[in-house]
Short mmCIF file of C-alpha atoms (C1' of nucleotides) in Angstrom, two decimals:
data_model
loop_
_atom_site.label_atom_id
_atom_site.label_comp_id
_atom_site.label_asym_id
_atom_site.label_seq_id
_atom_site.Cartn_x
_atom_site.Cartn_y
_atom_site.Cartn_z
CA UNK A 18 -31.92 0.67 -7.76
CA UNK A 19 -31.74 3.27 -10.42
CA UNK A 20 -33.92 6.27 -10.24
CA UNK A 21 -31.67 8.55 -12.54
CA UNK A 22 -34.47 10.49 -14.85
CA UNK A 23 -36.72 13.51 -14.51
CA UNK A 24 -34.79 15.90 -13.78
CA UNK A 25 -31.97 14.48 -15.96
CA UNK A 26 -31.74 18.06 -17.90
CA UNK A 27 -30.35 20.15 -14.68
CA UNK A 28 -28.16 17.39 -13.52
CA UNK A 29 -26.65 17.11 -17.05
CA UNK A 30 -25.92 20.78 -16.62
CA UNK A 31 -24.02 20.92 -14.23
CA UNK A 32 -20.48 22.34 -14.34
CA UNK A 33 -17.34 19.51 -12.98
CA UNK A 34 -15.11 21.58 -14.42
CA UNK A 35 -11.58 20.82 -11.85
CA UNK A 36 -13.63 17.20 -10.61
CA UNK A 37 -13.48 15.44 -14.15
CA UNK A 38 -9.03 16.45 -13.93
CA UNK A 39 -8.86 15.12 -10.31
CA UNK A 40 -7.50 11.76 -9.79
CA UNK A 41 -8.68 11.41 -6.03
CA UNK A 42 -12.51 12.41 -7.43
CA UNK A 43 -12.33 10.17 -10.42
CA UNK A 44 -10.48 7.08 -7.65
CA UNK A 45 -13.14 7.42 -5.63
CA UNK A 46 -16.16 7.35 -8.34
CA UNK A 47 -14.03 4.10 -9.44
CA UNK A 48 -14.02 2.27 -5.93
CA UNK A 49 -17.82 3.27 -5.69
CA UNK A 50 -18.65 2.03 -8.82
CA UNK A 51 -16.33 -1.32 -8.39
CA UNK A 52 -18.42 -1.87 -5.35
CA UNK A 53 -22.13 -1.61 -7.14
CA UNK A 54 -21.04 -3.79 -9.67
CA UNK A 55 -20.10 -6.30 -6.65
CA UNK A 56 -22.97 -6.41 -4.69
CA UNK A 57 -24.84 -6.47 -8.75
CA UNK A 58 -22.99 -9.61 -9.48
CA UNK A 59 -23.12 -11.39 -5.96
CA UNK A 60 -25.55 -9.67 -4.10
CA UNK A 61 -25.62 -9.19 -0.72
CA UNK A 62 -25.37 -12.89 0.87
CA UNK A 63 -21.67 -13.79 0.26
CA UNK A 64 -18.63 -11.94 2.17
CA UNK A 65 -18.43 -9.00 0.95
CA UNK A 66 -15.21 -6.96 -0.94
CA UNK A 67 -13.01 -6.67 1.98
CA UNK A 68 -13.68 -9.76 3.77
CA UNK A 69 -13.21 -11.79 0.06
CA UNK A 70 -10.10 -10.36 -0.14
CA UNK A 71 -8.85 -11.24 3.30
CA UNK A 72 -9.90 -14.69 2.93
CA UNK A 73 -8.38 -15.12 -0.27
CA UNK A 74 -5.25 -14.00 0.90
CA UNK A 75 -5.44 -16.19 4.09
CA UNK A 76 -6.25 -19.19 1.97
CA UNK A 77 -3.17 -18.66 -0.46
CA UNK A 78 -0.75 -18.43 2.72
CA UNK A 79 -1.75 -20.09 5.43
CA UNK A 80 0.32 -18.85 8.42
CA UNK A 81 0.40 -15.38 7.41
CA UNK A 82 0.68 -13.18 10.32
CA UNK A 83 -1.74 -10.56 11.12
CA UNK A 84 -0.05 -7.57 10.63
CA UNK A 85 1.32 -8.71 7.35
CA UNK A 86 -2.28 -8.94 6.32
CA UNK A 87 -3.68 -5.20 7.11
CA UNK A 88 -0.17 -4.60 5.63
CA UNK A 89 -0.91 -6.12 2.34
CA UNK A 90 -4.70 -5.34 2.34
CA UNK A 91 -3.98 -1.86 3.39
CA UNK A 92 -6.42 -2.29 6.38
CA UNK A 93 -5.21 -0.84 9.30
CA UNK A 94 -3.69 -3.18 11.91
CA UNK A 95 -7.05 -1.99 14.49
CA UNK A 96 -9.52 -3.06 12.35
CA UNK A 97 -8.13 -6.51 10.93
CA UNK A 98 -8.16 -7.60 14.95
CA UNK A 99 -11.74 -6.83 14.15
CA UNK A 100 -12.02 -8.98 10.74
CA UNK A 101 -9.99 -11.53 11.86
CA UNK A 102 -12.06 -11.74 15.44
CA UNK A 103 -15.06 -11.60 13.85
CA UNK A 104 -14.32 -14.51 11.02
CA UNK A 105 -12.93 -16.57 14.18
CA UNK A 106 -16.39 -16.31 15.99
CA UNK A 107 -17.47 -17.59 12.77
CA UNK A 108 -15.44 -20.20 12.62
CA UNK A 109 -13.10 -19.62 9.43
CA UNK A 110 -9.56 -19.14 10.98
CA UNK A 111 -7.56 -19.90 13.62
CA UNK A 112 -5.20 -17.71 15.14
CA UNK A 113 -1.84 -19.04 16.41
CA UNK A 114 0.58 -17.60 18.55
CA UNK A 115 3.90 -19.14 17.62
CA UNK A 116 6.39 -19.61 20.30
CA UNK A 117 9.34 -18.28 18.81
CA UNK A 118 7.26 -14.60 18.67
CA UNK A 119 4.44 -14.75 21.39
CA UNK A 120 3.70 -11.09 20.23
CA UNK A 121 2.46 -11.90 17.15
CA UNK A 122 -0.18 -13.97 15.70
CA UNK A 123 -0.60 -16.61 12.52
CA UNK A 124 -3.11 -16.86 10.79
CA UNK A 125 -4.77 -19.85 9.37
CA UNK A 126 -8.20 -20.97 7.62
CA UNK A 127 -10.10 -23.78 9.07
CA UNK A 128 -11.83 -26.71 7.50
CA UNK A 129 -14.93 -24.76 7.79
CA UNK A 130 -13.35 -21.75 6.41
CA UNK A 131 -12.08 -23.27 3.68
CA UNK A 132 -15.35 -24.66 2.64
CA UNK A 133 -16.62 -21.34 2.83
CA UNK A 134 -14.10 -19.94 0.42
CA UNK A 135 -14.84 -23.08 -1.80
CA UNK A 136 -18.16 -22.33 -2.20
CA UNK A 137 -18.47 -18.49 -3.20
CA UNK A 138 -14.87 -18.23 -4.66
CA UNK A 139 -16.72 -19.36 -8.06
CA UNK A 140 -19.31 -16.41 -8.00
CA UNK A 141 -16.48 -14.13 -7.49
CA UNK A 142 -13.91 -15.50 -10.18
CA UNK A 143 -16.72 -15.24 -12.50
CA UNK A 144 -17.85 -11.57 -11.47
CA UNK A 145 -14.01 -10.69 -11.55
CA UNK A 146 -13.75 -11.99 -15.33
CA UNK A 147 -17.29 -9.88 -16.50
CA UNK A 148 -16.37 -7.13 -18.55
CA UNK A 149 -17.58 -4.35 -17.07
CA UNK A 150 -19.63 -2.99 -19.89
CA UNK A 151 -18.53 0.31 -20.57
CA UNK A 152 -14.61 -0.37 -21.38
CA UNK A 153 -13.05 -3.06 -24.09
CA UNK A 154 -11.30 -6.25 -22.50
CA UNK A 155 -7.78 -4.07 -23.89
CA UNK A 156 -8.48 -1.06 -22.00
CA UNK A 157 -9.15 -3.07 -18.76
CA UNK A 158 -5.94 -4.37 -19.11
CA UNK A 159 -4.49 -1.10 -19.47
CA UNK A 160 -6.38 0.45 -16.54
CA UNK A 161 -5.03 -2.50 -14.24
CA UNK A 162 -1.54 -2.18 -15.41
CA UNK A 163 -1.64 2.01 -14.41
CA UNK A 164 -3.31 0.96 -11.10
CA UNK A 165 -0.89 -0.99 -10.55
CA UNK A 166 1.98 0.72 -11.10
CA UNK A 167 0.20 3.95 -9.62
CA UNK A 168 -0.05 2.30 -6.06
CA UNK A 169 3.60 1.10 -6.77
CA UNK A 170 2.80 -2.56 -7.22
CA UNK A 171 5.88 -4.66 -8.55
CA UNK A 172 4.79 -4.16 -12.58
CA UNK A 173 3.52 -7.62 -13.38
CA UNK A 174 3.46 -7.02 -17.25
CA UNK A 175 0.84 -9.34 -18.55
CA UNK A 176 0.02 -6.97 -20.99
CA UNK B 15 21.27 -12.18 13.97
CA UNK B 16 20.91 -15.19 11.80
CA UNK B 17 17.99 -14.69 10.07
CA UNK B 18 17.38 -10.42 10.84
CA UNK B 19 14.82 -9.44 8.11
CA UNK B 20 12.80 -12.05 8.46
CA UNK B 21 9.40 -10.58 8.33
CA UNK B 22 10.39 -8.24 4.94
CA UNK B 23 10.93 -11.95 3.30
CA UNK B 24 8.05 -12.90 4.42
CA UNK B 25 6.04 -9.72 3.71
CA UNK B 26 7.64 -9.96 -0.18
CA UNK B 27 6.91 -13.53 -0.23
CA UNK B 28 3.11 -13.22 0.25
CA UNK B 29 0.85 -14.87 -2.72
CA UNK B 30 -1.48 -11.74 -4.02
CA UNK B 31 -2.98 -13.73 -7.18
CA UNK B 32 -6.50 -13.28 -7.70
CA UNK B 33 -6.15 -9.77 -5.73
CA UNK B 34 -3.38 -8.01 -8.48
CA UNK B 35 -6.14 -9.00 -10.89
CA UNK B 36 -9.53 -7.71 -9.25
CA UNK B 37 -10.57 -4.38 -10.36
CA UNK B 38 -12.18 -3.95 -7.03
CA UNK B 39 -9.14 -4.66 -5.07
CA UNK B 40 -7.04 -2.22 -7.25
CA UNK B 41 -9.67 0.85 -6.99
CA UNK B 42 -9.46 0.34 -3.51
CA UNK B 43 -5.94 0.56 -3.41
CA UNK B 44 -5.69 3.47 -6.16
CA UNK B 45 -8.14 5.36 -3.59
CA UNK B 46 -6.18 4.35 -0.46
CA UNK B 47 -3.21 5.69 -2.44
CA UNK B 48 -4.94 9.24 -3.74
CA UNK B 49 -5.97 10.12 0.11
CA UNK B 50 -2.42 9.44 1.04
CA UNK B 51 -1.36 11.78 -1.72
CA UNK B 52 -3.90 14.33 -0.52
CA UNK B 53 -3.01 14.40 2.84
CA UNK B 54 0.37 14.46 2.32
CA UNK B 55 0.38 17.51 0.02
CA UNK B 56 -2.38 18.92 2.11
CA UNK B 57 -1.57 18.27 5.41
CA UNK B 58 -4.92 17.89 7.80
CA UNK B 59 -5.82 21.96 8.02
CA UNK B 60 -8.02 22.61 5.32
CA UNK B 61 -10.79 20.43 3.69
CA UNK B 62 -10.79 16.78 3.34
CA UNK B 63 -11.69 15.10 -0.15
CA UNK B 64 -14.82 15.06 0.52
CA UNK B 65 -15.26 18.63 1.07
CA UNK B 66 -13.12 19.85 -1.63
CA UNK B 67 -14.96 18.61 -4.25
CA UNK B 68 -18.19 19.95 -2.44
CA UNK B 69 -17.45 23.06 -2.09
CA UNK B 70 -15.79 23.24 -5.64
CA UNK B 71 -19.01 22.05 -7.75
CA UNK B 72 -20.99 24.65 -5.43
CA UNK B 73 -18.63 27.29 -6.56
CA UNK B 74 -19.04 26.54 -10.12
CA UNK B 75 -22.73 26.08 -9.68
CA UNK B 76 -24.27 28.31 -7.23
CA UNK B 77 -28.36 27.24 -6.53
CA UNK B 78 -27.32 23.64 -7.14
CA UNK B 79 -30.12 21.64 -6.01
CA UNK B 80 -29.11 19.61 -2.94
CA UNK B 81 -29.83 15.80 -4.34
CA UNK B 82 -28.12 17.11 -7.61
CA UNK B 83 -25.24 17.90 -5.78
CA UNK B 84 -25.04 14.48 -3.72
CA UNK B 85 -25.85 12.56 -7.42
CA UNK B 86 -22.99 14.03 -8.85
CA UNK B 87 -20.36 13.31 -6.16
CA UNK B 88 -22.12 9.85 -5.37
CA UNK B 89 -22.62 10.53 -1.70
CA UNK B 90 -26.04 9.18 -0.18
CA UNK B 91 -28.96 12.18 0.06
CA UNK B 92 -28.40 11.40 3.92
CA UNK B 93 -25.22 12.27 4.18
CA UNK B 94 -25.09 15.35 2.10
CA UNK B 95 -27.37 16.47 4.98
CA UNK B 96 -24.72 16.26 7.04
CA UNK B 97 -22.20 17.65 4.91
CA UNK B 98 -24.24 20.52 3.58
CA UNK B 99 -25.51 21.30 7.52
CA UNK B 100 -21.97 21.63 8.90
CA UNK B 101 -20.84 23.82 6.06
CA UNK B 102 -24.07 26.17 7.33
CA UNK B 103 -22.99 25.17 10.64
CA UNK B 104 -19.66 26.85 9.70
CA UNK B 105 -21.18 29.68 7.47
CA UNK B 106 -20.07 28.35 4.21
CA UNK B 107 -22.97 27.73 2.67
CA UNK B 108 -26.66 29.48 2.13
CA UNK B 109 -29.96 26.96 2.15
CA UNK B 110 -32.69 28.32 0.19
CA UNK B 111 -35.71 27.29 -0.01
CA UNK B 112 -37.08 27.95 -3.21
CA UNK B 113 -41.04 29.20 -3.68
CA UNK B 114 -41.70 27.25 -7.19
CA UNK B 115 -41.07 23.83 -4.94
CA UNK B 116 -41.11 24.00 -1.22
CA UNK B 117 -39.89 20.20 -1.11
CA UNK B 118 -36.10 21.46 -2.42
CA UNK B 119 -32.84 23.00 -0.97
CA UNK B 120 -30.84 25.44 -3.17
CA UNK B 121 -27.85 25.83 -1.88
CA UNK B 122 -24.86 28.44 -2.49
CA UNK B 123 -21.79 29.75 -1.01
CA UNK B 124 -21.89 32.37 1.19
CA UNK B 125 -19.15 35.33 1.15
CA UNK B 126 -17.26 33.28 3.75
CA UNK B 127 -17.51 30.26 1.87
CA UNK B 128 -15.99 31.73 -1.73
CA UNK B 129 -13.14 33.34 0.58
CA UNK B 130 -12.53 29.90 2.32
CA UNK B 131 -12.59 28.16 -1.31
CA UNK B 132 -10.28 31.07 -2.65
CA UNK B 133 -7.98 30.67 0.15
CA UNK B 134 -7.79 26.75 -0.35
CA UNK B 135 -8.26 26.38 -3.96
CA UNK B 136 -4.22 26.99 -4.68
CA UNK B 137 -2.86 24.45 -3.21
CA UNK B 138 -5.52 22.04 -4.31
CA UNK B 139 -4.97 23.04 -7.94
CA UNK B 140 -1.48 22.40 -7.19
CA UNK B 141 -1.36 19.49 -5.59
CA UNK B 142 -3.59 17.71 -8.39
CA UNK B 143 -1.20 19.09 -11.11
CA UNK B 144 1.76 17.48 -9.14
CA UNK B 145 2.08 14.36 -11.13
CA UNK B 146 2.61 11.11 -8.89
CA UNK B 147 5.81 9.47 -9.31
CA UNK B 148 5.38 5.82 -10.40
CA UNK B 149 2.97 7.13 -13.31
CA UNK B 150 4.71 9.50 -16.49
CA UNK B 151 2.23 12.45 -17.32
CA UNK B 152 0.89 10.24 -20.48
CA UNK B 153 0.06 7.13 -18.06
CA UNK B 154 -2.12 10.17 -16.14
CA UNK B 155 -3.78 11.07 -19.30
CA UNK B 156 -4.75 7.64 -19.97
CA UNK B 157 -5.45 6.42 -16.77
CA UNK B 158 -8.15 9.39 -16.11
CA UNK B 159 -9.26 9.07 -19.18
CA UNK B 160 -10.40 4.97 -18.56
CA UNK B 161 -11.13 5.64 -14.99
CA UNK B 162 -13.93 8.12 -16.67
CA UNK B 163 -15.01 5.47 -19.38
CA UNK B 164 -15.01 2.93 -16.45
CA UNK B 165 -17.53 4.85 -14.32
CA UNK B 166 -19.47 6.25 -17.28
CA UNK B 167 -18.86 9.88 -17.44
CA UNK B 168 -19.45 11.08 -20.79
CA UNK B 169 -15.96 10.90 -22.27
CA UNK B 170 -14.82 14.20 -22.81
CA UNK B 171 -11.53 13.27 -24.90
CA UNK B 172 -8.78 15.53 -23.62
CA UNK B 173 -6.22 12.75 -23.81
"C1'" DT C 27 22.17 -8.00 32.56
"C1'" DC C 28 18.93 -5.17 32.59
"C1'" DA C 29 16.75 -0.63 31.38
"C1'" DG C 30 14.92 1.23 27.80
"C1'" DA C 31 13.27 1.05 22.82
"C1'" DA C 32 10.91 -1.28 19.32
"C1'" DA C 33 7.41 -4.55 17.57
"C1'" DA C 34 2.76 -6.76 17.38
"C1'" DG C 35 -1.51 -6.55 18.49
"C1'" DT C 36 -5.62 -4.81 21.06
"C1'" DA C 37 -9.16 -1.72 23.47
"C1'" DT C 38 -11.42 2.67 23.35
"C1'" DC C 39 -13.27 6.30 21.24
"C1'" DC C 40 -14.49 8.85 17.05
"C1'" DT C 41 -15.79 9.99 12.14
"C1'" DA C 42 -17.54 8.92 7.53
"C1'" DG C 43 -20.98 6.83 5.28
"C1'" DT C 44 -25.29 3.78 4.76
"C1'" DA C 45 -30.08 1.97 5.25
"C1'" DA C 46 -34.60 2.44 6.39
"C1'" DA C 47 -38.36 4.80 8.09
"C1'" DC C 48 -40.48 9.38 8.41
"C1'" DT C 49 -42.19 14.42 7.12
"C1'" DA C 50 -43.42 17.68 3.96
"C1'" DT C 51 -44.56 18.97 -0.47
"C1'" DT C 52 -46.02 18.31 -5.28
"C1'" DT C 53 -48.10 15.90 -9.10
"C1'" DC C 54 -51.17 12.62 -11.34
"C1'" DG C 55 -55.32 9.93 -12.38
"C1'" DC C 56 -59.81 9.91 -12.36
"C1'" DG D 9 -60.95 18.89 -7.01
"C1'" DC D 10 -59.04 15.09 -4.23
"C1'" DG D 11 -56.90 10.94 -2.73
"C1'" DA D 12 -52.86 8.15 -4.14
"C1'" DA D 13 -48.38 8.10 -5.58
"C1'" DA D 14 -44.05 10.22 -6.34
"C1'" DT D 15 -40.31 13.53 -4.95
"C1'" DA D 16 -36.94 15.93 -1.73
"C1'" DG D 17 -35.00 15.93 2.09
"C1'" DT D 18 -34.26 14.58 7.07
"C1'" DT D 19 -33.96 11.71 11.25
"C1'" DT D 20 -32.44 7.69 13.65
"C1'" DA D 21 -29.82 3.82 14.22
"C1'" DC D 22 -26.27 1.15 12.48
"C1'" DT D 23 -21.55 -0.49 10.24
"C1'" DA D 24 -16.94 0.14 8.39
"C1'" DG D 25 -12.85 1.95 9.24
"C1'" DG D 26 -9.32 5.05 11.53
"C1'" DA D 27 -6.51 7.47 15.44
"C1'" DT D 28 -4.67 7.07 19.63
"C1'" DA D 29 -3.16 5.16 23.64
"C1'" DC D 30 -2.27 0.86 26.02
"C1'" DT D 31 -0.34 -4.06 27.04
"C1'" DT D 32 2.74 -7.69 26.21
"C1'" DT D 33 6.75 -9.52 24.36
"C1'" DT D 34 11.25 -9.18 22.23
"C1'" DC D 35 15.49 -6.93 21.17
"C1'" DT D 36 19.41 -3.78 21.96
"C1'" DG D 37 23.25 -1.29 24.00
"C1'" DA D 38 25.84 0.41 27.78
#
DNA sequence: TCAGAAAAGTATCCTAGTAAACTATTTCGC
DNA sequence: GCGAAATAGTTTACTAGGATACTTTTCTGA
């Protein structure tokens, strides 16, 4: 998927003077990067980021309402009716309406769901634990703690 | 009245292992985070994220080749079309087609388009100087400085 | 007790970004 | 030289995600 050569010596030249300082440039370069490395590691068969995440988090708390979901993920409430629809035509949850709150709705995995997340969460624990190969395993730790606490996550020191 | 924050207990209560430990999860979030920042410094007048940085590398490097410019920033060739045709749309930019190989775009700001940067650039410079509170202006340092390691830029050691 | 206000989710429309196929040039191998 | 392959960009058609406005249900205060 690389084709980074020829014309190497005017690319290298160019000036990112301002970019290289700005958080929100060097955030995004992150999150695209993350995201090669993903699709490197699991290819392009399994769920992908967003939908691993939701089903994670659905199969850690079962009964989770909706909107605490987006919430959480930081997907807005819109689309998750879209995940969430689209993994229940799939089979994966089941969405309750309780009766003390017939507004909102829980969220569950199913049998089949749960299978599902059985059998690719090994591919992704073990692409989560690959060092990516340009930073030591000290420095990741690091760069998750500032993440962290830059997106105002409770500090979990495990460093 | 018995039980009246019921949904902040639950929304606190919610098991994020796994996620608080994927890169990918928190470079989403740190991006997420950064556009919030942006927007909220920045209001929605002038450019989005996207644009700033555009506009800014074709400042500092007027006759940029087009795919050099879209390498750089990591957008797709087919949407630095798009980009690159509403900025000519607008008057921003200059396409030029250069003799030695027909196949290329040049592009460059246009006297509109170094007044519209001018104009902007201020509050850009000062909103990325204006240090985000959960983070001390050392954490900064660091974290740009792994967020470049992480994505390979050539480390230029400022920290 | 009942008229609003708030909460939870959804439907509709819109933008940003991607993938894949296509056009136009240039270069390379023989 | 000339046909094949590579390069640069564009077009089209699609997906992910967001903004806004709406339904339904629940809560609140006079």
């Amino acid at each position: 998927m690389q084709d980074l050569d020829v014309k190497d010596t005017v690319a290298d030249e160019v000036d990112m003077r301002d970019l290289v300082d700005s958080l929100g440039f060097l955030t995004r370069l992150a999150q695209v990067h993350t995201y090669e490395l993903f699709f490197e590691d699991l290819g392009d068969d399994g769920p992908r980021p967003g939908e691993f995440s939701t089903l994670i988090l659905l199969e850690r708390n079962p009964g989770i309402r909706q909107g605490v979901l987006a919430q959480k993920l930081r997907i807005k409430p819109a689309h998750m009716t879209k995940l969430v629809r689209a993994f229940e035509d799939r089979g994966f949850v089941e969405r309750i309406i309780p009766d003390h709150d017939r507004r909102s709705v829980e969220l569950a995995l199913t049998a089949l769901g749960r299978k599902y997340v059985a059998e690719h969460r090994p591919a992704f624990l073990e692409h989560e634990t690959r060092k990516p190969p340009t930073l030591t395993a000290s420095e990741i730790r690091t760069l998750k703690h500032l993440l962290r606490k830059y997106v105002g996550m409770a500090a979990e020191d495990r460093s």
